[in-house]
CSV table of C-alpha atoms in Angstrom, one decimal:
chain,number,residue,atom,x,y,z
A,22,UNK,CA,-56.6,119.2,71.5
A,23,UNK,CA,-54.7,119.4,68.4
A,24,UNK,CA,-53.9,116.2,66.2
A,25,UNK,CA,-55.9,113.2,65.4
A,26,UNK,CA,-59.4,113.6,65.8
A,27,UNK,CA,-60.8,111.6,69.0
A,28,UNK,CA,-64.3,110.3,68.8
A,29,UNK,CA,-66.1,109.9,71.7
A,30,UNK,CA,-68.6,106.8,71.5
A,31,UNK,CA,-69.4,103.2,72.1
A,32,UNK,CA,-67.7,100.5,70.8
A,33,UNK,CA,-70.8,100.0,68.4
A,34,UNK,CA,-72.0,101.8,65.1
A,35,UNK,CA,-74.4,104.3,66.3
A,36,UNK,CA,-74.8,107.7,65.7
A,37,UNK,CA,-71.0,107.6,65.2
A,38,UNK,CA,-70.7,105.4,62.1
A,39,UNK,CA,-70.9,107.6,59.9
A,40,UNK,CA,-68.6,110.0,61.8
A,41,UNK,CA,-65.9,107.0,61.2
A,42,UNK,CA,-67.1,106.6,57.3
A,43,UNK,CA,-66.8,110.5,56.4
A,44,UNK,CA,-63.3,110.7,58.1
A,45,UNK,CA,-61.7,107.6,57.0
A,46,UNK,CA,-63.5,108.6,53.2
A,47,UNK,CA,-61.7,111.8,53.1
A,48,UNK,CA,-58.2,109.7,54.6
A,49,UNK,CA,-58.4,111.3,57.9
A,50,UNK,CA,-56.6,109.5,60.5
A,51,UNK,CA,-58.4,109.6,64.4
A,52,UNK,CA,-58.5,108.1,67.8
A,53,UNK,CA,-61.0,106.7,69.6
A,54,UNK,CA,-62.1,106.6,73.4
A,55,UNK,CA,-64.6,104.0,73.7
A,56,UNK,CA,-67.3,104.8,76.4
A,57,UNK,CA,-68.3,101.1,77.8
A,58,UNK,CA,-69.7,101.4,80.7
A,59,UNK,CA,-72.3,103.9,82.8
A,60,UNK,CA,-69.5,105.7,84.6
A,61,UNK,CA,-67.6,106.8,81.5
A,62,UNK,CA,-70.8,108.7,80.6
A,63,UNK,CA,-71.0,110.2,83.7
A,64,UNK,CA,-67.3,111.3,83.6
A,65,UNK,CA,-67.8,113.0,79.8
A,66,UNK,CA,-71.2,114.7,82.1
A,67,UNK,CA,-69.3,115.7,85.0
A,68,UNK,CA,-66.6,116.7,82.9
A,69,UNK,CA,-69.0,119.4,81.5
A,70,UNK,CA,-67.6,118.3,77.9
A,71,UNK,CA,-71.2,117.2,76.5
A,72,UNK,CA,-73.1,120.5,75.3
A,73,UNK,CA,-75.9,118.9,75.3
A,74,UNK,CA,-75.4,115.3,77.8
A,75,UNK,CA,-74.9,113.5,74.7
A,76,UNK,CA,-72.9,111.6,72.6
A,77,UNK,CA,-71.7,111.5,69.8
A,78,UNK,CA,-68.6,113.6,70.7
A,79,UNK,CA,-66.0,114.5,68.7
A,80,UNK,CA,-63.1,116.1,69.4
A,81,UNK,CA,-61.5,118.2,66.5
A,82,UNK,CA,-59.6,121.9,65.8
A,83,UNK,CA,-59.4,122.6,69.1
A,84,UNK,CA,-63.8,122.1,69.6
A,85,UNK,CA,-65.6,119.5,71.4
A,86,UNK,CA,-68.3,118.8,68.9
A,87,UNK,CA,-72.0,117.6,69.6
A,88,UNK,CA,-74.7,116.4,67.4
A,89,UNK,CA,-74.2,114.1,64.5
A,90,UNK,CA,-75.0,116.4,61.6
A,91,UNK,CA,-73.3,119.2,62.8
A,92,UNK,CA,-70.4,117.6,63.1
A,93,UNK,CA,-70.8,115.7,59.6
A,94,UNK,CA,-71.2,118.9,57.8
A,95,UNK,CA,-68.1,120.2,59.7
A,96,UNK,CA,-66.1,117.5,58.6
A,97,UNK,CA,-67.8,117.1,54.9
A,98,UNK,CA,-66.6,121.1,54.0
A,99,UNK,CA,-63.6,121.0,56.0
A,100,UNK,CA,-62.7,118.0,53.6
A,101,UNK,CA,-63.8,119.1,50.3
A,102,UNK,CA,-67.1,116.8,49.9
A,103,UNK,CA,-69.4,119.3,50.5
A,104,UNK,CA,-70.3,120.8,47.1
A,105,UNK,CA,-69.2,123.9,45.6
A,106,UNK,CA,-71.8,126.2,45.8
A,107,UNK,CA,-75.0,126.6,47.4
A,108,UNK,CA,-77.0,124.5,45.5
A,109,UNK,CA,-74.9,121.5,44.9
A,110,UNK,CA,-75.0,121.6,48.9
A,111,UNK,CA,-78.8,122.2,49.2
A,112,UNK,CA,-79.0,118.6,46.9
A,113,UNK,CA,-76.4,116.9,49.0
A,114,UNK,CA,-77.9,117.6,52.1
A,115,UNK,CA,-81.4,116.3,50.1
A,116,UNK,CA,-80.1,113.0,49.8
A,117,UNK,CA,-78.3,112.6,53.0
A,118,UNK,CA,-81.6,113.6,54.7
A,119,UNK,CA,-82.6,110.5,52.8
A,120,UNK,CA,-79.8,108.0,53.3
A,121,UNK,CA,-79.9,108.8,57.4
A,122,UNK,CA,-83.9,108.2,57.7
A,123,UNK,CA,-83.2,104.7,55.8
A,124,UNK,CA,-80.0,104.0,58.3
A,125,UNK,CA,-82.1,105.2,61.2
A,126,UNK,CA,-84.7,102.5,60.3
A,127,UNK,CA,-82.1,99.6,60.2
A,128,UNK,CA,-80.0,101.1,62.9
A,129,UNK,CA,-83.2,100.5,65.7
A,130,UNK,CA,-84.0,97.4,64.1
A,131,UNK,CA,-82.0,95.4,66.8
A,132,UNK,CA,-83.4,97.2,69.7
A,133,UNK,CA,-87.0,96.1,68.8
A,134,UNK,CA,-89.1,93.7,70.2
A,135,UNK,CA,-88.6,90.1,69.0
A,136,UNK,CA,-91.9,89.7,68.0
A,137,UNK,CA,-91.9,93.2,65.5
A,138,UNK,CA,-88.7,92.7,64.1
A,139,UNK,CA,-90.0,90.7,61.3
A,140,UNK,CA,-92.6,93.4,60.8
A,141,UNK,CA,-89.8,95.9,60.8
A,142,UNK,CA,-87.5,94.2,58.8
A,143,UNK,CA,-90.4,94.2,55.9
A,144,UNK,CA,-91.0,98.2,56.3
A,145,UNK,CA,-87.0,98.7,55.9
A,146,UNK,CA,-87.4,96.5,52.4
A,147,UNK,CA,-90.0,98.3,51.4
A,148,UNK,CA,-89.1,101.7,52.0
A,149,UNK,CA,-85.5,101.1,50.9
A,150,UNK,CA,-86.5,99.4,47.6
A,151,UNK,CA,-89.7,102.0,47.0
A,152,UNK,CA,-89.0,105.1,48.5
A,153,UNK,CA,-85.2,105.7,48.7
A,154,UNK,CA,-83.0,103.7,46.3
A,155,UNK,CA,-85.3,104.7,43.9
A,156,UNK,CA,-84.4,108.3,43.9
A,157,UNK,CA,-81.2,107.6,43.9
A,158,UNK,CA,-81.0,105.4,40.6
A,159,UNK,CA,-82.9,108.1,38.9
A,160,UNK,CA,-80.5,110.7,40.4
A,161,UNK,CA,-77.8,108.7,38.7
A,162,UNK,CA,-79.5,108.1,35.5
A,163,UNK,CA,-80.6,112.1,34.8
A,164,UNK,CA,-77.2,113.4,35.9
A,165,UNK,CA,-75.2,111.1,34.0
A,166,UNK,CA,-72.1,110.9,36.1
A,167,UNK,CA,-70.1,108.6,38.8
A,168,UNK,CA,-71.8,110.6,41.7
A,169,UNK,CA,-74.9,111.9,42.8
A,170,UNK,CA,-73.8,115.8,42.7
A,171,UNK,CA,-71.7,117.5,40.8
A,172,UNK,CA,-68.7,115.1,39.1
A,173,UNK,CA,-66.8,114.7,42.1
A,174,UNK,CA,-67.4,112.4,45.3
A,175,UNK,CA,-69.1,114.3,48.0
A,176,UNK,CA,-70.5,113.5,51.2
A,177,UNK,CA,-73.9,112.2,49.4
A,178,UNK,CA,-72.3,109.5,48.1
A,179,UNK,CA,-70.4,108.4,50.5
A,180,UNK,CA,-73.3,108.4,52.8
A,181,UNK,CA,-75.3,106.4,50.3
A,182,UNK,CA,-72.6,103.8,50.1
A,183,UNK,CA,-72.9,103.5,54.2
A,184,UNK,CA,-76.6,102.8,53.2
A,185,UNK,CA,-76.4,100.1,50.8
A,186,UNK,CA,-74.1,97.9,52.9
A,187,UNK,CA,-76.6,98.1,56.1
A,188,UNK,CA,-79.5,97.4,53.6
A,189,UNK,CA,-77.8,94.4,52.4
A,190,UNK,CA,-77.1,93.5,55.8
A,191,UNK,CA,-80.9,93.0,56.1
A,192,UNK,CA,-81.4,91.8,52.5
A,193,UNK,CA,-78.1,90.9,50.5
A,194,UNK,CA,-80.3,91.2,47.2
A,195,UNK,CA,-81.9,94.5,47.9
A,196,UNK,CA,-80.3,96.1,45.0
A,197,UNK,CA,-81.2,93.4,42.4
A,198,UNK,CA,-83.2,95.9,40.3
A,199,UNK,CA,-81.2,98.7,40.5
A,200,UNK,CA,-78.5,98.4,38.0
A,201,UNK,CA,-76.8,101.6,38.3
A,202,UNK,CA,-76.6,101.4,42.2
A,203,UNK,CA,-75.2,98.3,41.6
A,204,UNK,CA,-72.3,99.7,39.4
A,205,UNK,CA,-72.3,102.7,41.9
A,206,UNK,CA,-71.6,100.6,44.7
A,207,UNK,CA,-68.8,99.1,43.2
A,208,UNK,CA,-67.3,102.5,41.8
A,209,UNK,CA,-67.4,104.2,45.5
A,210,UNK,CA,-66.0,101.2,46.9
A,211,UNK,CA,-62.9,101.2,45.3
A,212,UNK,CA,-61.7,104.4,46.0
A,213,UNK,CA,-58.6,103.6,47.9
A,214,UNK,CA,-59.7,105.7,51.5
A,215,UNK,CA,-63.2,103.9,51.5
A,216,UNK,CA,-61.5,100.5,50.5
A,217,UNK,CA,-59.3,100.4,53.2
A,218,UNK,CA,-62.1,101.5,55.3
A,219,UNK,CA,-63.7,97.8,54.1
A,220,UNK,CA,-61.2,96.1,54.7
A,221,UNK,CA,-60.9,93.9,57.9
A,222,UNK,CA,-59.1,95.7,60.8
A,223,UNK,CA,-60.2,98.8,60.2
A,224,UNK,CA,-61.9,101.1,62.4
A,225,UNK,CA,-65.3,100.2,60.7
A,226,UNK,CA,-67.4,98.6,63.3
A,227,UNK,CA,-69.6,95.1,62.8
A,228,UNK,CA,-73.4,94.9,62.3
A,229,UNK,CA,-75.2,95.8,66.3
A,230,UNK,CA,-75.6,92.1,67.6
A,231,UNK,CA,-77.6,91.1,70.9
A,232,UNK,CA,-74.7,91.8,72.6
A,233,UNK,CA,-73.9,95.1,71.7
A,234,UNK,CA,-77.7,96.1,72.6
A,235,UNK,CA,-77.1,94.9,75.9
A,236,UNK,CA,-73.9,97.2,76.3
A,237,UNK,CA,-75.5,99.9,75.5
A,238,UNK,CA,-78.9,99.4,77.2
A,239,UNK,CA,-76.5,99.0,80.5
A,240,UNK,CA,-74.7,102.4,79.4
A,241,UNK,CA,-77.7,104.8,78.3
């Protein structure tokens, strides 16, 4: 199982997103083996591969890998982006906390019910614009530098990055009064790795459509 890390997932964002982000952020070339349909789940099962029956799986140093944040702080120290001592961890893992209970919002927002997405869509605004980017401007402002921890990129801010793009997805304005996540944005973007990973024909995948749902409705 040496080379490339594979990623085992469906073709959409998921769980795995920002699997694909923190790799391709830290230039880290992998494979994927898409799981799109019922019986490729049951194979991975079978298989006795899945430590706990789920996905995402990833496949790297010689491990099969389970659970999303286990495997992101794997990847985030293995790469350098995890801080260099305790604390500058405890403060990353602080703000990633954050940034994943913001992405979880938006990422069940297309599995909802027609008639609450609306509602939904309002909460997302609202917590993103008065609960989480908030803390993250201010985070910017006190420390002074071009990333949230330390003065180097770590996995916080790539993980924020993942965050804004999704909350613009819902709301292309949703930064309007936060200037210095607005500079932030474009800083983080730039950095060759993550700009390729923008770029079209990447491995990045597109916003879950009705589609997608239906895939993996038919799958889980």
């Amino acid at each position: 199982m040496a080379g490339k890390p594979k990623l085992h997932y469906t073709k959409g964002r998921g769980k795995m997103e920002s699997i694909r982000w923190l790799l391709a952020a830290a230039g880290v070339e992998f494979e994927e083996e898409f799981i799109e349909k019922k019986e490729d789940l049951e194979k991975l099962h079978n298989d006795g591969v899945l430590l706990f029956q789920q996905v995402p799986m990833v496949e790297i140093d010689g491990m099969r890998m389970v659970q999303t944040r286990a495997i992101l702080s794997y990847i985030a120290a293995k790469y350098n982006l995890y801080g260099k001592d305790l604390k500058e961890r405890a403060w990353i893992d602080m703000y990633v906390e954050g940034t994943t209970d913001l992405m979880g919002m938006i990422m069940h927002l297309p599995f909802q019910p027609a008639d609450t997405k609306e509602k939904n869509l309002a909460l997302i605004i609202e917590r993103a614009t008065t609960r989480y980017f908030p803390v993250y401007e201010k985070a910017l402002k006190d420390h002074g530098q071009d990333y949230l921890v330390g003065n180097k990129l770590s996995w916080a801010d790539i993980h924020l990055l993942e965050a804004i793009l999704m909350a613009e997805e819902c709301k292309p304005d949703v930064l309007s009064a936060f200037p210095l996540l607005q500079a932030f944005k474009g800083r983080i973007s730039n950095i060759p790795t993550i700009k390729k990973f923008l770029q079209p024909g990447s491995q990045r995948k597109p916003p879950t459509d009705e589609k997608s749902v239906a895939v993996v409705r038919k799958i889980f």
